[in-house]
Structure formats: C-alpha cells, structure tokens
mmCIF file of C-alpha atoms and ligand atoms in Angstrom:
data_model
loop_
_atom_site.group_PDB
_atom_site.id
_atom_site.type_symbol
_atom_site.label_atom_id
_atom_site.label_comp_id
_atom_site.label_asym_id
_atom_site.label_seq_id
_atom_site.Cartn_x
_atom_site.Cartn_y
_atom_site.Cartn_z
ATOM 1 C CA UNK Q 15 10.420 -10.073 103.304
ATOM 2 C CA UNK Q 16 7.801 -12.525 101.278
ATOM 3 C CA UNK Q 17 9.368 -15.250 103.147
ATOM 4 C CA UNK Q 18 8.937 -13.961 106.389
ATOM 5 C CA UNK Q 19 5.436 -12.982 105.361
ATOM 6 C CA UNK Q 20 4.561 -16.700 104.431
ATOM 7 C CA UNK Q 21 5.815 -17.698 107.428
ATOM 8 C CA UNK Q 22 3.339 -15.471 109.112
ATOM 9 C CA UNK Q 23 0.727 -16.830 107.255
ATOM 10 C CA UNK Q 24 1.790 -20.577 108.753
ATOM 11 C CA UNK Q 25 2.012 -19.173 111.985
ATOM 12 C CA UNK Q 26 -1.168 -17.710 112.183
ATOM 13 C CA UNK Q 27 -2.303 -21.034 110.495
ATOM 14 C CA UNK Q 28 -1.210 -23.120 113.101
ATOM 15 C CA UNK Q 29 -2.776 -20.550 116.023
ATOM 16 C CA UNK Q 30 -6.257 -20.986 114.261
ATOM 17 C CA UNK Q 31 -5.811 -24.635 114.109
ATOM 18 C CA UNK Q 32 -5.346 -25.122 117.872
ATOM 19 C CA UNK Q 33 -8.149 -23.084 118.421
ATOM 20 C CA UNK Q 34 -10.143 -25.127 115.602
ATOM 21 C CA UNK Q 35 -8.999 -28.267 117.720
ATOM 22 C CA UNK Q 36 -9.982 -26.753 120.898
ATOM 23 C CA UNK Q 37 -13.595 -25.671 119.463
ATOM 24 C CA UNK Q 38 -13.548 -29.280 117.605
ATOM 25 C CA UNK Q 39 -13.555 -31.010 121.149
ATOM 26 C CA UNK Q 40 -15.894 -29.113 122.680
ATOM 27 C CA UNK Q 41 -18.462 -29.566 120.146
ATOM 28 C CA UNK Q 42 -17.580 -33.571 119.820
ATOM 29 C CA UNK Q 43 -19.074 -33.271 123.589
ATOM 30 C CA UNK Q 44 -21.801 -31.438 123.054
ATOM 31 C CA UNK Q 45 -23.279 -33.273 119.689
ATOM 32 C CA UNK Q 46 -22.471 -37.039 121.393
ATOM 33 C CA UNK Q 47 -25.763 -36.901 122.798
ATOM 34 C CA UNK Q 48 -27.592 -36.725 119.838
ATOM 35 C CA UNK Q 49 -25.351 -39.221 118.365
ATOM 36 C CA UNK Q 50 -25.563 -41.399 120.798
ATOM 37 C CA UNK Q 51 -26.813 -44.282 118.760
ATOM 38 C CA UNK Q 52 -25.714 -43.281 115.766
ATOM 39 C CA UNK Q 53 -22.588 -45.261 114.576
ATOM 40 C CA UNK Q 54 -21.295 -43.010 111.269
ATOM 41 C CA UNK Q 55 -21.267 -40.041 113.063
ATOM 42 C CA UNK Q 56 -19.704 -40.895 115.793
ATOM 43 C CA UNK Q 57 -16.934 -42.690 113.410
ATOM 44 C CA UNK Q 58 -17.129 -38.957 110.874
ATOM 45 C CA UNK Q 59 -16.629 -37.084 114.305
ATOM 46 C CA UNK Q 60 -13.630 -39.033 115.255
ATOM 47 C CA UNK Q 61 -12.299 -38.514 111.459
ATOM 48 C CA UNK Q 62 -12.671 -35.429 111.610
ATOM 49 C CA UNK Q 63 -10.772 -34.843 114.532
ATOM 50 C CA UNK Q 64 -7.852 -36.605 113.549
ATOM 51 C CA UNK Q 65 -7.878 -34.668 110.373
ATOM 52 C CA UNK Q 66 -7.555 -31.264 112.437
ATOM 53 C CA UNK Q 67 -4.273 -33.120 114.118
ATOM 54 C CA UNK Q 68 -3.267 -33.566 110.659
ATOM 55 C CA UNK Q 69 -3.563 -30.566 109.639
ATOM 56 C CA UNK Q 70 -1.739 -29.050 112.461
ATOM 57 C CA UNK Q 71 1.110 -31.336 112.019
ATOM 58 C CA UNK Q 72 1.097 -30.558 107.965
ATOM 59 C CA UNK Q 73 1.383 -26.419 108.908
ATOM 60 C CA UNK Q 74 4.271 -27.422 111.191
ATOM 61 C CA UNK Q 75 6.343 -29.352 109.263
ATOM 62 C CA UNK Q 76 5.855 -26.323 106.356
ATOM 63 C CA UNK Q 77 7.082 -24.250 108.971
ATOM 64 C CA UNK Q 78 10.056 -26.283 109.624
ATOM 65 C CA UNK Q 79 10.748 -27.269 105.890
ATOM 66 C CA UNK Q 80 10.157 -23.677 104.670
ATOM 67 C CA UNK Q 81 12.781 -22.661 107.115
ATOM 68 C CA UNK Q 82 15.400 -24.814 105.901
ATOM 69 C CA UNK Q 83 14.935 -24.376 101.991
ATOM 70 C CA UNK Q 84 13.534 -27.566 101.602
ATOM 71 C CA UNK Q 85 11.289 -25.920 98.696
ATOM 72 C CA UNK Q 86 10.245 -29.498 96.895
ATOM 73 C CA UNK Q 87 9.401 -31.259 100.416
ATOM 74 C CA UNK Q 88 7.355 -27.837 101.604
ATOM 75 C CA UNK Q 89 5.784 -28.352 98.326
ATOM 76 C CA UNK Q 90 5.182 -31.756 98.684
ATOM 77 C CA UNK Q 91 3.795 -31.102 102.200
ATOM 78 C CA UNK Q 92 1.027 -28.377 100.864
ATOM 79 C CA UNK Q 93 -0.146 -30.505 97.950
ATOM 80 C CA UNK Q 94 -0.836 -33.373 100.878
ATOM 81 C CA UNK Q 95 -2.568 -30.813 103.396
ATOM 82 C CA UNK Q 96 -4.440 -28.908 100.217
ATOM 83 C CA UNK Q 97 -5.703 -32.775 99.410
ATOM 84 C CA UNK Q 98 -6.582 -33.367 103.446
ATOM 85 C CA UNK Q 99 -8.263 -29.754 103.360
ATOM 86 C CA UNK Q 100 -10.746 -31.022 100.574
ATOM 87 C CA UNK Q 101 -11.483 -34.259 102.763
ATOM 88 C CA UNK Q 102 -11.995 -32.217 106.198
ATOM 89 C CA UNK Q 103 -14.451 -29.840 104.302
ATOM 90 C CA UNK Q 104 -16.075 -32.625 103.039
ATOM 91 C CA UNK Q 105 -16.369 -34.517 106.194
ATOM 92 C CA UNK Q 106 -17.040 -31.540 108.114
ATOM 93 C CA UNK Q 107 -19.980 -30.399 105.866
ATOM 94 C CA UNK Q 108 -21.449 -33.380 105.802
ATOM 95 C CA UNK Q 109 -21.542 -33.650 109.896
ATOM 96 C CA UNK Q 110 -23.102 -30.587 109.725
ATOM 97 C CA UNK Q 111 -25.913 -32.308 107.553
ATOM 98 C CA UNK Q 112 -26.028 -35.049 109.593
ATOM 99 C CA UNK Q 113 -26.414 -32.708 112.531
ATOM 100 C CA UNK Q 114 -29.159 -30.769 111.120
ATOM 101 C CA UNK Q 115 -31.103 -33.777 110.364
ATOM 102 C CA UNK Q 116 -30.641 -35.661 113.590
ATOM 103 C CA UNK Q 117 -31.820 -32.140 115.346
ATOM 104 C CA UNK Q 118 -34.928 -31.916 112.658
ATOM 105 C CA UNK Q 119 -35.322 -35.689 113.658
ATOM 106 C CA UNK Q 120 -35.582 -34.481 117.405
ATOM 107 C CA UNK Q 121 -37.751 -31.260 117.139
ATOM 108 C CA UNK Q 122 -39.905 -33.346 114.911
ATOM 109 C CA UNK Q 123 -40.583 -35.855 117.480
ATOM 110 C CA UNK Q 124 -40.315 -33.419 120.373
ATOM 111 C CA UNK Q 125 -43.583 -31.906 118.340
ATOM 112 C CA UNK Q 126 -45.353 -34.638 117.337
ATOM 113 C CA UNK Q 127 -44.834 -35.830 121.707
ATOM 114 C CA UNK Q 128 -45.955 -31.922 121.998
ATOM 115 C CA UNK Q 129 -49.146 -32.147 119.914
ATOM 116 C CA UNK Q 130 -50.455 -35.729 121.158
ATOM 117 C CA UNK Q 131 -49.717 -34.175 124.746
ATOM 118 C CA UNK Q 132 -52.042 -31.317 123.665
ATOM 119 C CA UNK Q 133 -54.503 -33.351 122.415
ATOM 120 C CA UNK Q 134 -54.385 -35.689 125.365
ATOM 121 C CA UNK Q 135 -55.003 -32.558 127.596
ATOM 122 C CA UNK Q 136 -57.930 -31.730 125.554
ATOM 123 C CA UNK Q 137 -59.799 -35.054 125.667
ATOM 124 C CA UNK Q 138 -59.120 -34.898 129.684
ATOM 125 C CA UNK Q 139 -60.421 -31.283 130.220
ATOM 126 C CA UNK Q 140 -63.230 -32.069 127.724
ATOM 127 C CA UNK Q 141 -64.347 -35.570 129.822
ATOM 128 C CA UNK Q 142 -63.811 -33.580 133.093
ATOM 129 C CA UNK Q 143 -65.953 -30.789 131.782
ATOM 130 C CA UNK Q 144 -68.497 -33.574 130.826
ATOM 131 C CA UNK Q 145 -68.346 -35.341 134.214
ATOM 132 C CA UNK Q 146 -68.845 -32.015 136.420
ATOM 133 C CA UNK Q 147 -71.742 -31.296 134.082
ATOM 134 C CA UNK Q 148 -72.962 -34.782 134.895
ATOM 135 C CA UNK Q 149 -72.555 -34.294 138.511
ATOM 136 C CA UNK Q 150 -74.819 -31.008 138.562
ATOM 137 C CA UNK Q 151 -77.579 -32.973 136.491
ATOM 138 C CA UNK Q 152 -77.106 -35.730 139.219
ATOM 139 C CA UNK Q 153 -77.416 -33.060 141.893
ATOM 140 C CA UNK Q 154 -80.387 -31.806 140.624
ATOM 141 C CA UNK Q 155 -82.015 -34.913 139.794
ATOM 142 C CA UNK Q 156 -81.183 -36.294 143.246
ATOM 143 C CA UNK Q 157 -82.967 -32.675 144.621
ATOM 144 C CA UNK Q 158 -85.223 -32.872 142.586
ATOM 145 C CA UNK Q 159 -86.688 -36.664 143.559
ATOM 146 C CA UNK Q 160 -87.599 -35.060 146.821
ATOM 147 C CA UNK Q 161 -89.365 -32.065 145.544
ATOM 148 C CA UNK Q 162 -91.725 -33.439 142.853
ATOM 149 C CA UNK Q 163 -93.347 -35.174 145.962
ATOM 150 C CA UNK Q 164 -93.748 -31.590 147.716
ATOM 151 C CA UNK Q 165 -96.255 -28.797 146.927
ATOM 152 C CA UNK Q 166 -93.831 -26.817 146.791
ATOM 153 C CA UNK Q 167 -93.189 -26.782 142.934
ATOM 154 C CA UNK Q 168 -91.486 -25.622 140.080
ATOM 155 C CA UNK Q 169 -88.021 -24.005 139.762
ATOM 156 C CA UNK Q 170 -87.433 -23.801 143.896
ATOM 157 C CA UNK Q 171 -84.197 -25.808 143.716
ATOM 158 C CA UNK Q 172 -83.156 -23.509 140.560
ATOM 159 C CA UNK Q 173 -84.109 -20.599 142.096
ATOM 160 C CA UNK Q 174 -82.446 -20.822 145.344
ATOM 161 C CA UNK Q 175 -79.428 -21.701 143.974
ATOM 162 C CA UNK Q 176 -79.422 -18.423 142.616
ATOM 163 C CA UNK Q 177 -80.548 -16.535 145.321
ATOM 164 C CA UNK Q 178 -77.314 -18.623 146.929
ATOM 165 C CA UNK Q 179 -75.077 -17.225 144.328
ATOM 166 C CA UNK Q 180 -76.304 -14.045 144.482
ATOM 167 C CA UNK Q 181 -75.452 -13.690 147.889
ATOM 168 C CA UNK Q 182 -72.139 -15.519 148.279
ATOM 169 C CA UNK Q 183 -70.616 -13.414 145.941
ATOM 170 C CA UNK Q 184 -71.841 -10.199 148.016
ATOM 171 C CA UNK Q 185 -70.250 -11.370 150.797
ATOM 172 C CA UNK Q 186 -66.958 -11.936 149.023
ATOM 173 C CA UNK Q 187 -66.557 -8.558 148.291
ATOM 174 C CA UNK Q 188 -68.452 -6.693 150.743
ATOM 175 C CA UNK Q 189 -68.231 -8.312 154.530
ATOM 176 C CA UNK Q 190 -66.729 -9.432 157.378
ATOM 177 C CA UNK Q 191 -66.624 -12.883 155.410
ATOM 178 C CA UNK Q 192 -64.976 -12.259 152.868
ATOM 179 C CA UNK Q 193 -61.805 -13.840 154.100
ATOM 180 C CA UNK Q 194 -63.638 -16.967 154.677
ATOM 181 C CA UNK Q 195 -65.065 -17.640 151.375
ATOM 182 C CA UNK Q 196 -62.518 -18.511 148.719
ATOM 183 C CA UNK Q 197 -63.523 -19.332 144.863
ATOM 184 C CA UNK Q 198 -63.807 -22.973 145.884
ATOM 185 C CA UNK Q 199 -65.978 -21.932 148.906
ATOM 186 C CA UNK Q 200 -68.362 -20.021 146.646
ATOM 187 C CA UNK Q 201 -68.683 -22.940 143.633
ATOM 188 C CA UNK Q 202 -69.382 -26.080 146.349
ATOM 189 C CA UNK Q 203 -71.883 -23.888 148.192
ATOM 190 C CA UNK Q 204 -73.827 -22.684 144.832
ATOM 191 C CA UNK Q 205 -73.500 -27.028 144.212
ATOM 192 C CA UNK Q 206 -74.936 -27.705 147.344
ATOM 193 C CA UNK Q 207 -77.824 -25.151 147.784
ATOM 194 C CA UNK Q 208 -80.092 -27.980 145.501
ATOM 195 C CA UNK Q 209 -79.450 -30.496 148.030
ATOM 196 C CA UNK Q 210 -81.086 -28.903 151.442
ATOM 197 C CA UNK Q 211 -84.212 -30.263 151.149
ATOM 198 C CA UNK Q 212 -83.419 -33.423 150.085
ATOM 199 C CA UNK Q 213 -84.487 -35.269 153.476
ATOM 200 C CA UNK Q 214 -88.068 -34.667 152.173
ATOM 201 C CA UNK Q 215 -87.844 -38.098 150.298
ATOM 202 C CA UNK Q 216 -88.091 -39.614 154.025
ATOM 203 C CA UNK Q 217 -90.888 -37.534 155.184
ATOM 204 C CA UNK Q 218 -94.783 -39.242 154.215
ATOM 205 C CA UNK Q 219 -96.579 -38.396 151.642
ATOM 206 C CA UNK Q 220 -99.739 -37.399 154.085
ATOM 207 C CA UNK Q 221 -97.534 -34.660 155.661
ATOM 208 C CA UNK Q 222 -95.643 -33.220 152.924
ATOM 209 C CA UNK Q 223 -98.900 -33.067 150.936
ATOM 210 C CA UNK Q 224 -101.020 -31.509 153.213
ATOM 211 C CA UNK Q 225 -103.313 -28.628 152.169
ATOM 212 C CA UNK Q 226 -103.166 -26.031 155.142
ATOM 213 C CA UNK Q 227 -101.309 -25.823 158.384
ATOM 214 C CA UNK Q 228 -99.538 -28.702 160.219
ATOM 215 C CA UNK Q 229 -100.684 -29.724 163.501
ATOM 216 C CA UNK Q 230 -97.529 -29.871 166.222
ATOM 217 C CA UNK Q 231 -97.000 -33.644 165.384
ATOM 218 C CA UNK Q 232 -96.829 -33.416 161.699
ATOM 219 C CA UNK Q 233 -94.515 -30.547 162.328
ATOM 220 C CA UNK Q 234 -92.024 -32.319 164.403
ATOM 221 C CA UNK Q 235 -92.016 -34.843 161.585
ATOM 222 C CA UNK Q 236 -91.597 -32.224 158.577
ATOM 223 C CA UNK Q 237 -88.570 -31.125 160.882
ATOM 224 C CA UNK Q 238 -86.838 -34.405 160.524
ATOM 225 C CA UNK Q 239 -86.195 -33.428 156.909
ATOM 226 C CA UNK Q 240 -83.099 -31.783 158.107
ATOM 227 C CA UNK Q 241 -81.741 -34.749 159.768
ATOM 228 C CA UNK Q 242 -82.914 -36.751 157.094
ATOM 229 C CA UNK Q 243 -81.131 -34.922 154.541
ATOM 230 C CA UNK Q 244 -77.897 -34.877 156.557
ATOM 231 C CA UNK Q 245 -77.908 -38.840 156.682
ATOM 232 C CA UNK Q 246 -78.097 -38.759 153.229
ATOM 233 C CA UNK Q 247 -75.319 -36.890 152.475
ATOM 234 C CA UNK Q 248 -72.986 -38.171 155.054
ATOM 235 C CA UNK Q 249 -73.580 -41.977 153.844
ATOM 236 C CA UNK Q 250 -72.187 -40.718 150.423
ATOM 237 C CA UNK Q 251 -69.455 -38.753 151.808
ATOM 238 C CA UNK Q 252 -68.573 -42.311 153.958
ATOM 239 C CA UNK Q 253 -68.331 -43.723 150.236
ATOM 240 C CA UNK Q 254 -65.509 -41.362 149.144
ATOM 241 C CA UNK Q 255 -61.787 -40.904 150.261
ATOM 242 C CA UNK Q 256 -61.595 -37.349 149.214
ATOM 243 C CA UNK Q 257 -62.521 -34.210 150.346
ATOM 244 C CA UNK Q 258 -65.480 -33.016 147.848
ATOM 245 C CA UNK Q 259 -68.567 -30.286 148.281
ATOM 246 C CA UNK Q 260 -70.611 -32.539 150.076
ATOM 247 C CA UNK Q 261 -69.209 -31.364 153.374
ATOM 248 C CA UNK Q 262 -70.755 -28.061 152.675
ATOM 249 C CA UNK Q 263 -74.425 -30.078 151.733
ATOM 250 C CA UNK Q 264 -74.308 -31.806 155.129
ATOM 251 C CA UNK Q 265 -74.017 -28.662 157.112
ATOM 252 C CA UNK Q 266 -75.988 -26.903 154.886
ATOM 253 C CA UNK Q 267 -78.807 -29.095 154.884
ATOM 254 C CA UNK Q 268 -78.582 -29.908 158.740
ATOM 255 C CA UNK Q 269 -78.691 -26.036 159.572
ATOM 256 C CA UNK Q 270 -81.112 -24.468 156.862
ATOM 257 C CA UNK Q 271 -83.804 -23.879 159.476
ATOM 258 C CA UNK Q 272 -81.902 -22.829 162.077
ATOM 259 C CA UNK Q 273 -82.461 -19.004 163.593
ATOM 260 C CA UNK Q 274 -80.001 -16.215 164.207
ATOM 261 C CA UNK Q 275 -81.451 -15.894 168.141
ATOM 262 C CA UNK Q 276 -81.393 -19.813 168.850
ATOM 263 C CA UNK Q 277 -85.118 -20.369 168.196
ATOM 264 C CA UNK Q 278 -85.019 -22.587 165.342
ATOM 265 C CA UNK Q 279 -84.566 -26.065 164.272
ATOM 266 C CA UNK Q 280 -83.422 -29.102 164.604
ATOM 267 C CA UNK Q 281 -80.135 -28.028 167.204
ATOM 268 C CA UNK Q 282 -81.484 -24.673 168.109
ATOM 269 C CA UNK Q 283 -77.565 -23.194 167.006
ATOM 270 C CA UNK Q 284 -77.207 -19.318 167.993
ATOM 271 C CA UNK Q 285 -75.593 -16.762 165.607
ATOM 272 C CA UNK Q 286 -72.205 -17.905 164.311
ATOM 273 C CA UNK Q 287 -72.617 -21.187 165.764
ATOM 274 C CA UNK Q 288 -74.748 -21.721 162.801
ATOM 275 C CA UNK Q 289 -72.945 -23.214 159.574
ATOM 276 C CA UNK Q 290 -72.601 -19.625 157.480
ATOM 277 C CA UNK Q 291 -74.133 -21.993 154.546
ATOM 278 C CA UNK Q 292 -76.885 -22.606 156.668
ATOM 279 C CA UNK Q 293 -76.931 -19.043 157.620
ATOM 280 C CA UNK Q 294 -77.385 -17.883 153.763
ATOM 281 C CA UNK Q 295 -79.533 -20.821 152.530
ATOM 282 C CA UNK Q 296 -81.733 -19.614 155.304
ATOM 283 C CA UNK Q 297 -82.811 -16.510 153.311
ATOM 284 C CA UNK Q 298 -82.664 -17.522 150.099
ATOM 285 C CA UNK Q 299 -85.315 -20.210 151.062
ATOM 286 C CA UNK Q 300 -87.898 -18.159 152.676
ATOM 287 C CA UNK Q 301 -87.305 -15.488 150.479
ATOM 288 C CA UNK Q 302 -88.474 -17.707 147.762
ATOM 289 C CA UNK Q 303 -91.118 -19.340 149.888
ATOM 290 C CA UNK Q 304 -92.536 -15.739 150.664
ATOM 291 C CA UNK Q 305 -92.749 -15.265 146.870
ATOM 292 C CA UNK Q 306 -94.110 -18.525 145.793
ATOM 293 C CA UNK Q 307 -98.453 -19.043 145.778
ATOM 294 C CA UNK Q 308 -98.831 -21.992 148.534
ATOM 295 C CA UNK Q 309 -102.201 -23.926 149.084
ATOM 296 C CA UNK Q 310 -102.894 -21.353 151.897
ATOM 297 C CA UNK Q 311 -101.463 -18.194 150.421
ATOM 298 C CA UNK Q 312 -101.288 -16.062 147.621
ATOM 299 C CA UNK Q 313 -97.543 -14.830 146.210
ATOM 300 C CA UNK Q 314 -96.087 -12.018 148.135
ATOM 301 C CA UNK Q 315 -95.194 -9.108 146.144
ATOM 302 C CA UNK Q 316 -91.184 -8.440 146.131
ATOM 303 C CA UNK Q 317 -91.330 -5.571 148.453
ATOM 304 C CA UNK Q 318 -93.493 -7.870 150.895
ATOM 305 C CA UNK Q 319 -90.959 -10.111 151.013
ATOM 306 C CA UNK Q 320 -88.218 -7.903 151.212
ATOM 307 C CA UNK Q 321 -89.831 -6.110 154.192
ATOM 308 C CA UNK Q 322 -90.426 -9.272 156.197
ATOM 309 C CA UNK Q 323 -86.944 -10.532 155.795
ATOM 310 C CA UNK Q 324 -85.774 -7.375 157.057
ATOM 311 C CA UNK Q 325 -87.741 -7.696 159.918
ATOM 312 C CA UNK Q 326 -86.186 -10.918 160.930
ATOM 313 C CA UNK Q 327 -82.449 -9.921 160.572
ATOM 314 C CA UNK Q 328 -81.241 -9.838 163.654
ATOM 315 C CA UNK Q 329 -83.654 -12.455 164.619
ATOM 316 C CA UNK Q 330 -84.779 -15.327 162.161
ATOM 317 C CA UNK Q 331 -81.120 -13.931 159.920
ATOM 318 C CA UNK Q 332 -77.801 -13.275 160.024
ATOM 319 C CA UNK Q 333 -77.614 -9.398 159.988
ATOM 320 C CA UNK Q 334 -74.398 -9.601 157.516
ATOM 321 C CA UNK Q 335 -76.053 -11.751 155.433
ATOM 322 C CA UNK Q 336 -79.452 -9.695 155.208
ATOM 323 C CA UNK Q 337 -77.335 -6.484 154.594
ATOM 324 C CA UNK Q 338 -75.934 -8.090 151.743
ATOM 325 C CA UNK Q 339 -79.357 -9.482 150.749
ATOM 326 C CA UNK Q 340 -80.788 -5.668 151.161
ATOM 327 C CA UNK Q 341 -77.715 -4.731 148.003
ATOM 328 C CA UNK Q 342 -78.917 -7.467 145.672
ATOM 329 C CA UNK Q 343 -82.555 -7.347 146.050
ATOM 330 C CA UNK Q 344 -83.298 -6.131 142.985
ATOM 331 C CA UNK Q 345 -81.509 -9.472 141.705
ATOM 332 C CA UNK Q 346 -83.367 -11.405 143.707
ATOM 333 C CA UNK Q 347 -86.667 -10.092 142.002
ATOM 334 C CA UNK Q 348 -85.625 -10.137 138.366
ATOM 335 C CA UNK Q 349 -84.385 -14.245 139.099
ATOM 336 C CA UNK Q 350 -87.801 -14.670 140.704
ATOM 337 C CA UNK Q 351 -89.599 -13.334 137.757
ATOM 338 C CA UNK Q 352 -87.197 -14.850 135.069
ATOM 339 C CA UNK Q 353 -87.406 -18.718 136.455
ATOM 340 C CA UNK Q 354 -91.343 -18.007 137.751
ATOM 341 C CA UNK Q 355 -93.204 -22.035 138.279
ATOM 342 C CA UNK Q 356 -95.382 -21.806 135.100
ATOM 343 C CA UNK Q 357 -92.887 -23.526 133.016
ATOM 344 C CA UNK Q 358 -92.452 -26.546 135.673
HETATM 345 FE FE1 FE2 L 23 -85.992 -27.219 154.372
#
C-alpha cells in the first residue's frame, strides 16, 4: 500500500514534469526576444532546460529502480535529483531576476522614449502655436499698411473681422450654408476678412485721402483696390505649394463690393455667383462704414445702420446672410462699441 502510494507520487511527478518541460519551451520562445543579446541568459535558459530533462529522467529511473527493490540505487538516485532540484531552483530563480530586470530595463527605456516623445510634441505644438500667432500679426500688419494711409481709421480691420465671425458662425448653425462651411471654412475666412482692403496700398494718396465725394474718375480708380488686392494675394499664393487660407483672401478681396442684383463692382457677379466670403464681408464692411464718423458724415446710430442694411437685402445683400445678420445684431453693436476708433 505505501509502496504503491510512492509510486503515485513518481507518477504524478513525472506528469508535472512533462508539463513543466512543455511550459519551459514555450516560455524559452517567448523571453528570447528580450534576450536576444544577452549571452548568460540565453546559456541559464538552455541550463535550465536540460535540468528539467534531468529531472524527468531522475523520476523515471526511481520509478524503475523502486519497482525492482533496488532500495540503495533509488536512494542514490533521489539524493542526485534532491541535489539537481537545489540547482534548477537556483537557476530558475535567478532567470526570473534576470527577467525582471531586462523587462524594468525595457519599460524604463520605453518611458524615458515616451517622455522625450512628449516633450518633443510639446516644443512642436508650442512653435506651431507661436508661428500661427505670428502669421495673424503678419496678417494684420500687412492690412494694416494699407489702412493707416486711408481715412478710414482705427480698429476697421479688427472690427470686421468680428462682424465676419459673428456671422459665419450664424450661418453654420442656422442656414442653407451650413453644409458648406466646415470649422476650417470658418477659421481661414475670420483670417482673411483683414486682408480685403489691402489693394488700397496701390491706390494714390490724392484719392484715398480725399475729403468729400469722388468724382467718376477717382472712383473708377478707388475700384481698382479690389483687383489690386487680388494680385497681391495671388502672387503669394504662386509662392507656396500648399493649399492655405489665402484662397479664401483672393476671392474675398476680389468680390467684397460686389451686389446681390449684379450692380456692383469690379465683375458685376449676381447672387450666388458671388464668392459667399465676398457675400458676408460685404455687410460686415458697410455695416461698419455706416457706423464709423467719415469726413462727410457723422456716425450712424446702430438702429440706422441696421435699418439701411435691411433695406438692401435682397439688393446690395445676400438675403441669407442679412437674416443671419438681423439674429446677431445686437453683437454687432456691443463689438462696435467695445473696439470704438478712440484708442487707434
Ligand atoms: Fe473695399
């Protein structure tokens, strides 16, 4: 009865060893990897594995010798695989330390790769916020070189872009354009709006100076701002191989004074026909020029200037677009007051 019970004991021994092997292999496949370069654990893997051969061979010769009554051999035979069973823990703890370490080793430089990646991401979204920042300064500058030559003063390029804003983002939600204008859309248009008049810089000081009304000729020229402008703006586009907002500034700037029914300037464009920039930049600028003091006229009131661009929708507008300048209004006003000319 004990003996057949010690011979269980072998059995199941042996059963646990094969499976040990089996596991053994597998793992020797998975962990090469890391020891790839690694020469003494590669050489303590391949100990270890024999060891487990060992081992099994030590439980089955037990087996056998235990089954003939060899007692002192058996004996002799444990003592050996006790001795080899001290050496595979051994070896096999100390893979497992090298393991450990070489996967510390890894997540240590997988984090330290991690961080500098982080930090690298940081220093390029910080210089690209910098250089966007540096393009709208550039914008304005560039809008601005034109309009410090003008009567027109003060915060006109600010303002407008506002009024631009304000508008765009009306549409989004609330008309027949809002499939048309995407995110991108709405943040090269708001970039642009400085940019319409810039054609001014081309157009004599004698004209765009003038105290009162122009006389047909002087007109035709102040129209050739438009034109101008465009030129501008399509030499620099020439000067780049990517798509950028500038697109937007051409047609924007070409079409700013362009009317709803056809009657305006410098292609005399009907209705959709019209660049929808053009089309919006058209009533942010006059409403701003209605509210601004001129050399021959006072500052309209808001509701004056409201009422006269209502007038024109249909006519000098887009009817959309005045609709969705009749739900911001209000906005309009409070921008007009908040970034007034005194401080220019
Ligand atoms: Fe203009």
């Amino acid at each position: 009865m004990i003996k057949f019970f010690f011979c269980s004991l072998i059995v199941g021994g042996i059963i646990f060893m094969v499976l040990g092997i089996r596991q053994s292999k597998s793992n020797r496949k998975l962990l090469s990897d890391f020891y790839i370069e690694d020469k003494l654990n590669v050489s303590l893997m391949r100990y270890h594995h024999i060891l487990l051969y060992i081992f099994l061979s030590g439980y089955i010769l037990v087996l056998i010798f235990f089954f003939l009554d060899k007692f002192h051999t058996s004996e002799l035979i444990t003592s050996g695989v006790f001795f080899l069973g001290a050496v595979f823990v051994f070896l096999e703890n100390q893979l497992n330390h090298n393991s450990i370490s070489v996967m510390k080793s890894n997540l240590d430089k997988t984090l330290r790769i991690s961080s500098a990646l982080e930090h690298e991401r940081e220093r390029l979204m910080s210089l690209n916020r910098q250089l966007v920042e540096t393009e709208d300064v550039t914008i304005y500058a560039l809008a601005y070189q034109a309009e410090i030559r003008d009567t027109i003063t003060g915060n006109h390029i600010l303002r407008t872009a506002k009024y631009v804003q304000l508008l765009v983002e009306d549409l989004m939600e609330n008309s027949k354009y809002s499939k048309y204008i995407t995110t991108e859309y709405k943040t090269e248009i708001v970039k642009s709006a400085p940019l319409h008049d810039i054609g001014k810089v081309g157009i004599p000081d004698k004209i765009l100076q003038k105290e009162g009304t122009f006389t047909k000729e002087e007109f035709d020229i102040m129209k050739k701002h438009c034109l101008l402008g465009a030129q501008i703006i399509r030499k620099a586009i020439e000067r780049l191989n990517f798509k950028s907002f500038l697109s937007i500034a051409e047609q924007m700037t070409l079409s700013h004074h362009e009317k709803w029914d056809g009657s305006g300037y410098p292609n005399g464009l009907i209705g959709e026909n019209i660049p929808l920039s053009g089309r919006i930049m058209a009533v942010a600028d006059v409403y701003d020029a209605l509210r601004a003091k001129r050399q021959y006229k006072d500052p309209f009131s808001h509701k004056k200037a409201c009422n006269i661009i209502l007038e024109e929708k249909g006519t000098h507008f887009d009817p959309e677009i005045v609709s969705s300048f009749e739900r911001v209004e209000d906005q309009f006003e409070q921008i007009s007051i908040a970034f007034d000319n005194e401080d220019s």
